[in-house]
Amino acid sequence: MASLDDLKKRISSVKSTQKITKAMKMVAASKLRRAQESAEKGRPFSEKMNNIILNLSNSIPDKESASKFLIGTGKENVHLCVVLTSDRGLCGGFNTNICRKARNYFDKILKEGKTLKIFTVGSKGYEQLKRTYGSYIIEKKNFKGIKKIKYQDAEDIGKMIIKLFKENQFDVCKIFYNKFKNVITQIPQDQQIIPIENLKKEDEKKSENFYEFEPEENEILDDLLPRNISTQIFKAIL
């Protein structure tokens, strides 16, 4: 049986552990709050940029001469899927849900007889997908060792995608990620970034906003479209 002195030491040890745990909880809550704010603040800018591009595209008289980033290659044979997951685990179904949504799309593409190429961002996604789809993975990237991801990191990924597109490596590019709803709920998303999704629907609606542009629409889009790719990826990472 433990002596009174042993019990006092154990009580003191538990109290010390409680203090450490409480401090860790406060740090974790602070990090989570900052991450949540970043995710929520990043959305309006990315959504507005998409809207501006769609508005610009509606003003182009000759769609045939528009940038391929906007209208695509005219084919849908080769699909590049960018799967964004975390580098660490112990986060419930966060990574599994993204990978499940991506797998469903992969299987659909392959059943249609189209070519699949995968770009994984985050080590957990790579680890889950390489077992079944390892032969389709053409690029992989992770952010291990980086405490805070910046726009430049997303821009690096965007430049890699643009390079592949200019080399005619794919026709359609989609990104897969989780949209933050609350601490408990993350909603798996897929978003087509090349060519711009829902362009035909927007054309049919005929935007109610009318603008005059200087320089011409095509010149503005040549600058905006590559930047939009990095912006959408940064939103997804956040």
C-alpha atoms as a PDB file:
ATOM      1  CA  MET A   1       0.000   0.000   0.000  1.00  0.00           C
ATOM      2  CA  ALA A   2       1.337   3.471  -0.934  1.00  0.00           C
ATOM      3  CA  SER A   3       2.503   5.627   1.951  1.00  0.00           C
ATOM      4  CA  LEU A   4       1.089   9.087   2.683  1.00  0.00           C
ATOM      5  CA  ASP A   5       4.256  10.655   1.283  1.00  0.00           C
ATOM      6  CA  ASP A   6       3.850   8.676  -2.002  1.00  0.00           C
ATOM      7  CA  LEU A   7       0.230   9.794  -2.307  1.00  0.00           C
ATOM      8  CA  LYS A   8       1.221  13.456  -1.787  1.00  0.00           C
ATOM      9  CA  LYS A   9       3.855  13.142  -4.532  1.00  0.00           C
ATOM     10  CA  ARG A  10       1.331  11.546  -6.892  1.00  0.00           C
ATOM     11  CA  ILE A  11      -1.227  14.298  -6.214  1.00  0.00           C
ATOM     12  CA  SER A  12       1.444  16.927  -6.865  1.00  0.00           C
ATOM     13  CA  SER A  13       2.447  15.154 -10.101  1.00  0.00           C
ATOM     14  CA  VAL A  14      -1.168  15.035 -11.333  1.00  0.00           C
ATOM     15  CA  LYS A  15      -1.628  18.746 -10.577  1.00  0.00           C
ATOM     16  CA  SER A  16       1.537  19.566 -12.565  1.00  0.00           C
ATOM     17  CA  THR A  17       0.255  17.465 -15.477  1.00  0.00           C
ATOM     18  CA  GLN A  18      -3.086  19.293 -15.316  1.00  0.00           C
ATOM     19  CA  LYS A  19      -1.296  22.658 -15.595  1.00  0.00           C
ATOM     20  CA  ILE A  20       0.714  21.474 -18.611  1.00  0.00           C
ATOM     21  CA  THR A  21      -2.405  20.009 -20.272  1.00  0.00           C
ATOM     22  CA  LYS A  22      -4.342  23.218 -19.697  1.00  0.00           C
ATOM     23  CA  ALA A  23      -1.538  25.273 -21.259  1.00  0.00           C
ATOM     24  CA  MET A  24      -1.445  22.908 -24.275  1.00  0.00           C
ATOM     25  CA  LYS A  25      -5.217  23.202 -24.642  1.00  0.00           C
ATOM     26  CA  MET A  26      -4.993  27.016 -24.671  1.00  0.00           C
ATOM     27  CA  VAL A  27      -2.248  26.939 -27.326  1.00  0.00           C
ATOM     28  CA  ALA A  28      -4.237  24.471 -29.471  1.00  0.00           C
ATOM     29  CA  ALA A  29      -7.410  26.597 -29.155  1.00  0.00           C
ATOM     30  CA  SER A  30      -5.474  29.691 -30.217  1.00  0.00           C
ATOM     31  CA  LYS A  31      -3.992  27.897 -33.264  1.00  0.00           C
ATOM     32  CA  LEU A  32      -7.406  26.550 -34.237  1.00  0.00           C
ATOM     33  CA  ARG A  33      -8.967  30.006 -33.973  1.00  0.00           C
ATOM     34  CA  ARG A  34      -6.262  31.504 -36.208  1.00  0.00           C
ATOM     35  CA  ALA A  35      -6.676  28.682 -38.754  1.00  0.00           C
ATOM     36  CA  GLN A  36     -10.451  29.172 -38.754  1.00  0.00           C
ATOM     37  CA  GLU A  37     -10.101  32.928 -39.303  1.00  0.00           C
ATOM     38  CA  SER A  38      -7.661  32.366 -42.174  1.00  0.00           C
ATOM     39  CA  ALA A  39     -10.004  29.874 -43.861  1.00  0.00           C
ATOM     40  CA  GLU A  40     -13.023  32.163 -43.540  1.00  0.00           C
ATOM     41  CA  LYS A  41     -11.183  35.324 -44.609  1.00  0.00           C
ATOM     42  CA  GLY A  42      -9.705  33.596 -47.656  1.00  0.00           C
ATOM     43  CA  ARG A  43     -13.086  32.698 -49.166  1.00  0.00           C
ATOM     44  CA  PRO A  44     -14.499  36.130 -50.161  1.00  0.00           C
ATOM     45  CA  PHE A  45     -11.383  37.043 -52.168  1.00  0.00           C
ATOM     46  CA  SER A  46     -11.275  33.744 -54.089  1.00  0.00           C
ATOM     47  CA  GLU A  47     -15.029  33.858 -54.760  1.00  0.00           C
ATOM     48  CA  LYS A  48     -14.863  37.472 -55.934  1.00  0.00           C
ATOM     49  CA  MET A  49     -11.962  36.684 -58.261  1.00  0.00           C
ATOM     50  CA  ASN A  50     -13.965  33.838 -59.814  1.00  0.00           C
ATOM     51  CA  ASN A  51     -16.926  36.193 -60.293  1.00  0.00           C
ATOM     52  CA  ILE A  52     -14.740  38.861 -61.926  1.00  0.00           C
ATOM     53  CA  ILE A  53     -13.338  36.275 -64.352  1.00  0.00           C
ATOM     54  CA  LEU A  54     -16.830  35.063 -65.244  1.00  0.00           C
ATOM     55  CA  ASN A  55     -17.954  38.681 -65.773  1.00  0.00           C
ATOM     56  CA  LEU A  56     -14.956  39.324 -68.008  1.00  0.00           C
ATOM     57  CA  SER A  57     -15.592  36.142 -69.972  1.00  0.00           C
ATOM     58  CA  ASN A  58     -19.163  37.248 -70.706  1.00  0.00           C
ATOM     59  CA  SER A  59     -17.814  40.416 -72.324  1.00  0.00           C
ATOM     60  CA  ILE A  60     -15.505  38.608 -74.755  1.00  0.00           C
ATOM     61  CA  PRO A  61     -17.098  38.805 -78.212  1.00  0.00           C
ATOM     62  CA  ASP A  62     -15.161  35.852 -79.644  1.00  0.00           C
ATOM     63  CA  LYS A  63     -14.881  32.983 -77.151  1.00  0.00           C
ATOM     64  CA  GLU A  64     -12.806  30.965 -79.636  1.00  0.00           C
ATOM     65  CA  SER A  65      -9.886  33.381 -79.232  1.00  0.00           C
ATOM     66  CA  ALA A  66     -10.045  33.385 -75.412  1.00  0.00           C
ATOM     67  CA  SER A  67      -7.343  31.897 -73.201  1.00  0.00           C
ATOM     68  CA  LYS A  68      -7.261  28.108 -72.945  1.00  0.00           C
ATOM     69  CA  PHE A  69      -7.294  28.499 -69.162  1.00  0.00           C
ATOM     70  CA  LEU A  70     -10.809  29.859 -69.632  1.00  0.00           C
ATOM     71  CA  ILE A  71     -12.282  27.712 -72.411  1.00  0.00           C
ATOM     72  CA  GLY A  72     -10.087  24.604 -72.170  1.00  0.00           C
ATOM     73  CA  THR A  73      -8.440  22.613 -74.922  1.00  0.00           C
ATOM     74  CA  GLY A  74     -11.723  21.535 -76.471  1.00  0.00           C
ATOM     75  CA  LYS A  75     -11.178  17.990 -75.165  1.00  0.00           C
ATOM     76  CA  GLU A  76     -11.832  16.186 -71.879  1.00  0.00           C
ATOM     77  CA  ASN A  77      -9.623  13.149 -72.367  1.00  0.00           C
ATOM     78  CA  VAL A  78      -6.960  13.723 -69.699  1.00  0.00           C
ATOM     79  CA  HIS A  79      -7.916  14.725 -66.150  1.00  0.00           C
ATOM     80  CA  LEU A  80      -5.464  16.074 -63.578  1.00  0.00           C
ATOM     81  CA  CYS A  81      -6.743  15.726 -60.000  1.00  0.00           C
ATOM     82  CA  VAL A  82      -5.037  17.739 -57.255  1.00  0.00           C
ATOM     83  CA  VAL A  83      -5.820  16.171 -53.862  1.00  0.00           C
ATOM     84  CA  LEU A  84      -5.109  18.449 -50.871  1.00  0.00           C
ATOM     85  CA  THR A  85      -4.787  16.726 -47.485  1.00  0.00           C
ATOM     86  CA  SER A  86      -2.823  17.238 -44.267  1.00  0.00           C
ATOM     87  CA  ASP A  87       0.694  16.127 -43.368  1.00  0.00           C
ATOM     88  CA  ARG A  88      -0.359  14.845 -39.941  1.00  0.00           C
ATOM     89  CA  GLY A  89      -3.009  12.436 -38.698  1.00  0.00           C
ATOM     90  CA  LEU A  90      -5.152  12.237 -35.539  1.00  0.00           C
ATOM     91  CA  CYS A  91      -7.817  14.446 -37.159  1.00  0.00           C
ATOM     92  CA  GLY A  92     -10.738  12.039 -37.516  1.00  0.00           C
ATOM     93  CA  GLY A  93     -12.072  11.585 -41.020  1.00  0.00           C
ATOM     94  CA  PHE A  94     -10.491  14.791 -42.354  1.00  0.00           C
ATOM     95  CA  ASN A  95      -8.152  13.099 -44.840  1.00  0.00           C
ATOM     96  CA  THR A  96     -10.264   9.984 -45.424  1.00  0.00           C
ATOM     97  CA  ASN A  97     -13.277  12.023 -46.550  1.00  0.00           C
ATOM     98  CA  ILE A  98     -11.237  13.966 -49.111  1.00  0.00           C
ATOM     99  CA  CYS A  99      -9.665  10.774 -50.457  1.00  0.00           C
ATOM    100  CA  ARG A 100     -13.053   9.025 -50.627  1.00  0.00           C
ATOM    101  CA  LYS A 101     -14.502  11.841 -52.743  1.00  0.00           C
ATOM    102  CA  ALA A 102     -11.413  11.828 -54.959  1.00  0.00           C
ATOM    103  CA  ARG A 103     -11.549   8.006 -55.381  1.00  0.00           C
ATOM    104  CA  ASN A 104     -15.161   8.183 -56.547  1.00  0.00           C
ATOM    105  CA  TYR A 105     -14.153  10.684 -59.207  1.00  0.00           C
ATOM    106  CA  PHE A 106     -11.078   8.617 -60.197  1.00  0.00           C
ATOM    107  CA  ASP A 107     -13.211   5.509 -60.713  1.00  0.00           C
ATOM    108  CA  LYS A 108     -15.731   7.483 -62.787  1.00  0.00           C
ATOM    109  CA  ILE A 109     -12.980   8.849 -65.052  1.00  0.00           C
ATOM    110  CA  LEU A 110     -11.350   5.455 -65.514  1.00  0.00           C
ATOM    111  CA  LYS A 111     -14.686   3.759 -66.277  1.00  0.00           C
ATOM    112  CA  GLU A 112     -15.253   6.318 -69.020  1.00  0.00           C
ATOM    113  CA  GLY A 113     -11.935   5.266 -70.561  1.00  0.00           C
ATOM    114  CA  LYS A 114     -10.255   8.610 -69.907  1.00  0.00           C
ATOM    115  CA  THR A 115      -6.698   9.222 -68.725  1.00  0.00           C
ATOM    116  CA  LEU A 116      -6.167   9.997 -65.035  1.00  0.00           C
ATOM    117  CA  LYS A 117      -3.242  11.910 -63.529  1.00  0.00           C
ATOM    118  CA  ILE A 118      -2.962  12.669 -59.813  1.00  0.00           C
ATOM    119  CA  PHE A 119      -1.065  15.417 -57.961  1.00  0.00           C
ATOM    120  CA  THR A 120      -1.061  14.941 -54.169  1.00  0.00           C
ATOM    121  CA  VAL A 121      -0.493  17.848 -51.780  1.00  0.00           C
ATOM    122  CA  GLY A 122      -0.006  16.563 -48.236  1.00  0.00           C
ATOM    123  CA  SER A 123       1.618  13.301 -47.173  1.00  0.00           C
ATOM    124  CA  LYS A 124      -1.562  11.700 -45.789  1.00  0.00           C
ATOM    125  CA  GLY A 125      -3.314  11.846 -49.135  1.00  0.00           C
ATOM    126  CA  TYR A 126      -0.304  10.334 -50.864  1.00  0.00           C
ATOM    127  CA  GLU A 127      -0.120   7.505 -48.331  1.00  0.00           C
ATOM    128  CA  GLN A 128      -3.811   6.647 -48.775  1.00  0.00           C
ATOM    129  CA  LEU A 129      -3.898   6.878 -52.570  1.00  0.00           C
ATOM    130  CA  LYS A 130      -0.571   5.293 -53.541  1.00  0.00           C
ATOM    131  CA  ARG A 131      -1.797   1.765 -52.674  1.00  0.00           C
ATOM    132  CA  THR A 132      -4.465   1.745 -55.375  1.00  0.00           C
ATOM    133  CA  TYR A 133      -3.578   4.666 -57.638  1.00  0.00           C
ATOM    134  CA  GLY A 134       0.204   4.809 -57.297  1.00  0.00           C
ATOM    135  CA  SER A 135       0.774   4.435 -61.052  1.00  0.00           C
ATOM    136  CA  TYR A 136      -1.390   7.519 -61.730  1.00  0.00           C
ATOM    137  CA  ILE A 137       0.463   9.860 -59.335  1.00  0.00           C
ATOM    138  CA  ILE A 138       2.698  12.172 -61.375  1.00  0.00           C
ATOM    139  CA  GLU A 139       3.528  14.785 -58.722  1.00  0.00           C
ATOM    140  CA  LYS A 140       3.562  14.949 -54.926  1.00  0.00           C
ATOM    141  CA  LYS A 141       4.269  17.709 -52.439  1.00  0.00           C
ATOM    142  CA  ASN A 142       4.071  18.134 -48.684  1.00  0.00           C
ATOM    143  CA  PHE A 143       4.611  20.918 -46.181  1.00  0.00           C
ATOM    144  CA  LYS A 144       6.313  18.986 -43.409  1.00  0.00           C
ATOM    145  CA  GLY A 145       8.467  21.287 -41.333  1.00  0.00           C
ATOM    146  CA  ILE A 146       6.618  24.433 -42.464  1.00  0.00           C
ATOM    147  CA  LYS A 147       4.754  26.009 -39.559  1.00  0.00           C
ATOM    148  CA  LYS A 148       2.697  28.496 -41.566  1.00  0.00           C
ATOM    149  CA  ILE A 149       1.784  28.036 -45.208  1.00  0.00           C
ATOM    150  CA  LYS A 150       1.934  31.234 -47.280  1.00  0.00           C
ATOM    151  CA  TYR A 151       0.455  32.269 -50.606  1.00  0.00           C
ATOM    152  CA  GLN A 152       3.864  31.671 -52.221  1.00  0.00           C
ATOM    153  CA  ASP A 153       3.558  27.957 -51.358  1.00  0.00           C
ATOM    154  CA  ALA A 154       0.223  27.767 -53.176  1.00  0.00           C
ATOM    155  CA  GLU A 155       1.713  29.762 -56.040  1.00  0.00           C
ATOM    156  CA  ASP A 156       4.473  27.151 -56.432  1.00  0.00           C
ATOM    157  CA  ILE A 157       1.805  24.466 -56.851  1.00  0.00           C
ATOM    158  CA  GLY A 158      -0.102  26.724 -59.251  1.00  0.00           C
ATOM    159  CA  LYS A 159       3.020  27.211 -61.392  1.00  0.00           C
ATOM    160  CA  MET A 160       3.550  23.445 -61.576  1.00  0.00           C
ATOM    161  CA  ILE A 161      -0.054  22.978 -62.774  1.00  0.00           C
ATOM    162  CA  ILE A 162       0.285  25.797 -65.330  1.00  0.00           C
ATOM    163  CA  LYS A 163       3.533  24.262 -66.626  1.00  0.00           C
ATOM    164  CA  LEU A 164       1.834  20.874 -67.101  1.00  0.00           C
ATOM    165  CA  PHE A 165      -1.109  22.527 -68.885  1.00  0.00           C
ATOM    166  CA  LYS A 166       1.140  24.470 -71.258  1.00  0.00           C
ATOM    167  CA  GLU A 167       2.931  21.204 -72.064  1.00  0.00           C
ATOM    168  CA  ASN A 168      -0.477  19.699 -73.010  1.00  0.00           C
ATOM    169  CA  GLN A 169      -0.238  17.162 -70.173  1.00  0.00           C
ATOM    170  CA  PHE A 170      -3.967  17.401 -69.331  1.00  0.00           C
ATOM    171  CA  ASP A 171      -7.292  18.878 -70.499  1.00  0.00           C
ATOM    172  CA  VAL A 172      -9.212  19.288 -67.221  1.00  0.00           C
ATOM    173  CA  CYS A 173      -7.927  20.040 -63.710  1.00  0.00           C
ATOM    174  CA  LYS A 174      -9.898  19.576 -60.485  1.00  0.00           C
ATOM    175  CA  ILE A 175      -8.888  20.175 -56.890  1.00  0.00           C
ATOM    176  CA  PHE A 176     -10.210  18.148 -53.920  1.00  0.00           C
ATOM    177  CA  TYR A 177     -10.217  19.599 -50.412  1.00  0.00           C
ATOM    178  CA  ASN A 178     -12.290  20.110 -47.251  1.00  0.00           C
ATOM    179  CA  LYS A 179     -14.400  23.227 -46.758  1.00  0.00           C
ATOM    180  CA  PHE A 180     -14.444  24.373 -43.137  1.00  0.00           C
ATOM    181  CA  LYS A 181     -17.945  24.582 -41.672  1.00  0.00           C
ATOM    182  CA  ASN A 182     -17.196  24.315 -37.959  1.00  0.00           C
ATOM    183  CA  VAL A 183     -14.746  22.557 -35.639  1.00  0.00           C
ATOM    184  CA  ILE A 184     -16.643  19.274 -35.973  1.00  0.00           C
ATOM    185  CA  THR A 185     -17.715  19.438 -39.621  1.00  0.00           C
ATOM    186  CA  GLN A 186     -15.554  19.651 -42.751  1.00  0.00           C
ATOM    187  CA  ILE A 187     -17.315  19.270 -46.105  1.00  0.00           C
ATOM    188  CA  PRO A 188     -15.379  17.494 -48.912  1.00  0.00           C
ATOM    189  CA  GLN A 189     -15.335  19.613 -52.066  1.00  0.00           C
ATOM    190  CA  ASP A 190     -14.237  19.268 -55.667  1.00  0.00           C
ATOM    191  CA  GLN A 191     -13.679  22.344 -57.820  1.00  0.00           C
ATOM    192  CA  GLN A 192     -12.699  22.546 -61.464  1.00  0.00           C
ATOM    193  CA  ILE A 193     -10.045  25.222 -61.979  1.00  0.00           C
ATOM    194  CA  ILE A 194      -9.076  24.525 -65.616  1.00  0.00           C
ATOM    195  CA  PRO A 195     -11.131  25.380 -67.583  1.00  0.00           C
ATOM    196  CA  ILE A 196     -13.230  27.644 -65.351  1.00  0.00           C
ATOM    197  CA  GLU A 197     -16.264  25.707 -64.143  1.00  0.00           C
ATOM    198  CA  ASN A 198     -19.869  26.693 -64.893  1.00  0.00           C
ATOM    199  CA  LEU A 199     -18.793  29.087 -67.632  1.00  0.00           C
ATOM    200  CA  LYS A 200     -21.635  27.992 -69.938  1.00  0.00           C
ATOM    201  CA  LYS A 201     -24.198  28.452 -67.176  1.00  0.00           C
ATOM    202  CA  GLU A 202     -22.944  31.957 -66.526  1.00  0.00           C
ATOM    203  CA  ASP A 203     -23.151  32.736 -70.250  1.00  0.00           C
ATOM    204  CA  GLU A 204     -26.757  31.602 -70.300  1.00  0.00           C
ATOM    205  CA  LYS A 205     -27.594  33.773 -67.296  1.00  0.00           C
ATOM    206  CA  LYS A 206     -25.973  36.850 -68.888  1.00  0.00           C
ATOM    207  CA  SER A 207     -24.566  38.694 -65.927  1.00  0.00           C
ATOM    208  CA  GLU A 208     -26.512  41.733 -64.818  1.00  0.00           C
ATOM    209  CA  ASN A 209     -23.297  43.666 -64.144  1.00  0.00           C
ATOM    210  CA  PHE A 210     -21.803  45.584 -67.078  1.00  0.00           C
ATOM    211  CA  TYR A 211     -18.300  47.027 -67.051  1.00  0.00           C
ATOM    212  CA  GLU A 212     -15.958  48.782 -69.419  1.00  0.00           C
ATOM    213  CA  PHE A 213     -12.459  47.391 -69.348  1.00  0.00           C
ATOM    214  CA  GLU A 214      -9.063  48.926 -69.916  1.00  0.00           C
ATOM    215  CA  PRO A 215      -7.035  47.157 -71.279  1.00  0.00           C
ATOM    216  CA  GLU A 216      -9.134  44.653 -73.254  1.00  0.00           C
ATOM    217  CA  GLU A 217     -10.810  41.674 -71.573  1.00  0.00           C
ATOM    218  CA  ASN A 218      -8.403  39.115 -73.048  1.00  0.00           C
ATOM    219  CA  GLU A 219      -5.368  41.029 -71.777  1.00  0.00           C
ATOM    220  CA  ILE A 220      -6.797  41.204 -68.258  1.00  0.00           C
ATOM    221  CA  LEU A 221      -7.701  37.495 -68.310  1.00  0.00           C
ATOM    222  CA  ASP A 222      -4.193  36.530 -69.452  1.00  0.00           C
ATOM    223  CA  ASP A 223      -2.956  37.952 -66.150  1.00  0.00           C
ATOM    224  CA  LEU A 224      -5.892  36.980 -63.915  1.00  0.00           C
ATOM    225  CA  LEU A 225      -6.429  33.358 -64.946  1.00  0.00           C
ATOM    226  CA  PRO A 226      -3.004  31.983 -63.865  1.00  0.00           C
ATOM    227  CA  ARG A 227      -3.274  34.020 -60.650  1.00  0.00           C
ATOM    228  CA  ASN A 228      -6.752  32.624 -60.025  1.00  0.00           C
ATOM    229  CA  ILE A 229      -5.385  29.062 -60.072  1.00  0.00           C
ATOM    230  CA  SER A 230      -2.983  29.863 -57.224  1.00  0.00           C
ATOM    231  CA  THR A 231      -5.731  31.780 -55.371  1.00  0.00           C
ATOM    232  CA  GLN A 232      -8.167  28.834 -55.501  1.00  0.00           C
ATOM    233  CA  ILE A 233      -5.425  26.443 -54.342  1.00  0.00           C
ATOM    234  CA  PHE A 234      -4.498  28.748 -51.443  1.00  0.00           C
ATOM    235  CA  LYS A 235      -8.173  28.920 -50.405  1.00  0.00           C
ATOM    236  CA  ALA A 236      -8.340  25.116 -50.491  1.00  0.00           C
ATOM    237  CA  ILE A 237      -5.155  24.798 -48.407  1.00  0.00           C
ATOM    238  CA  LEU A 238      -6.456  27.255 -45.807  1.00  0.00           C
END
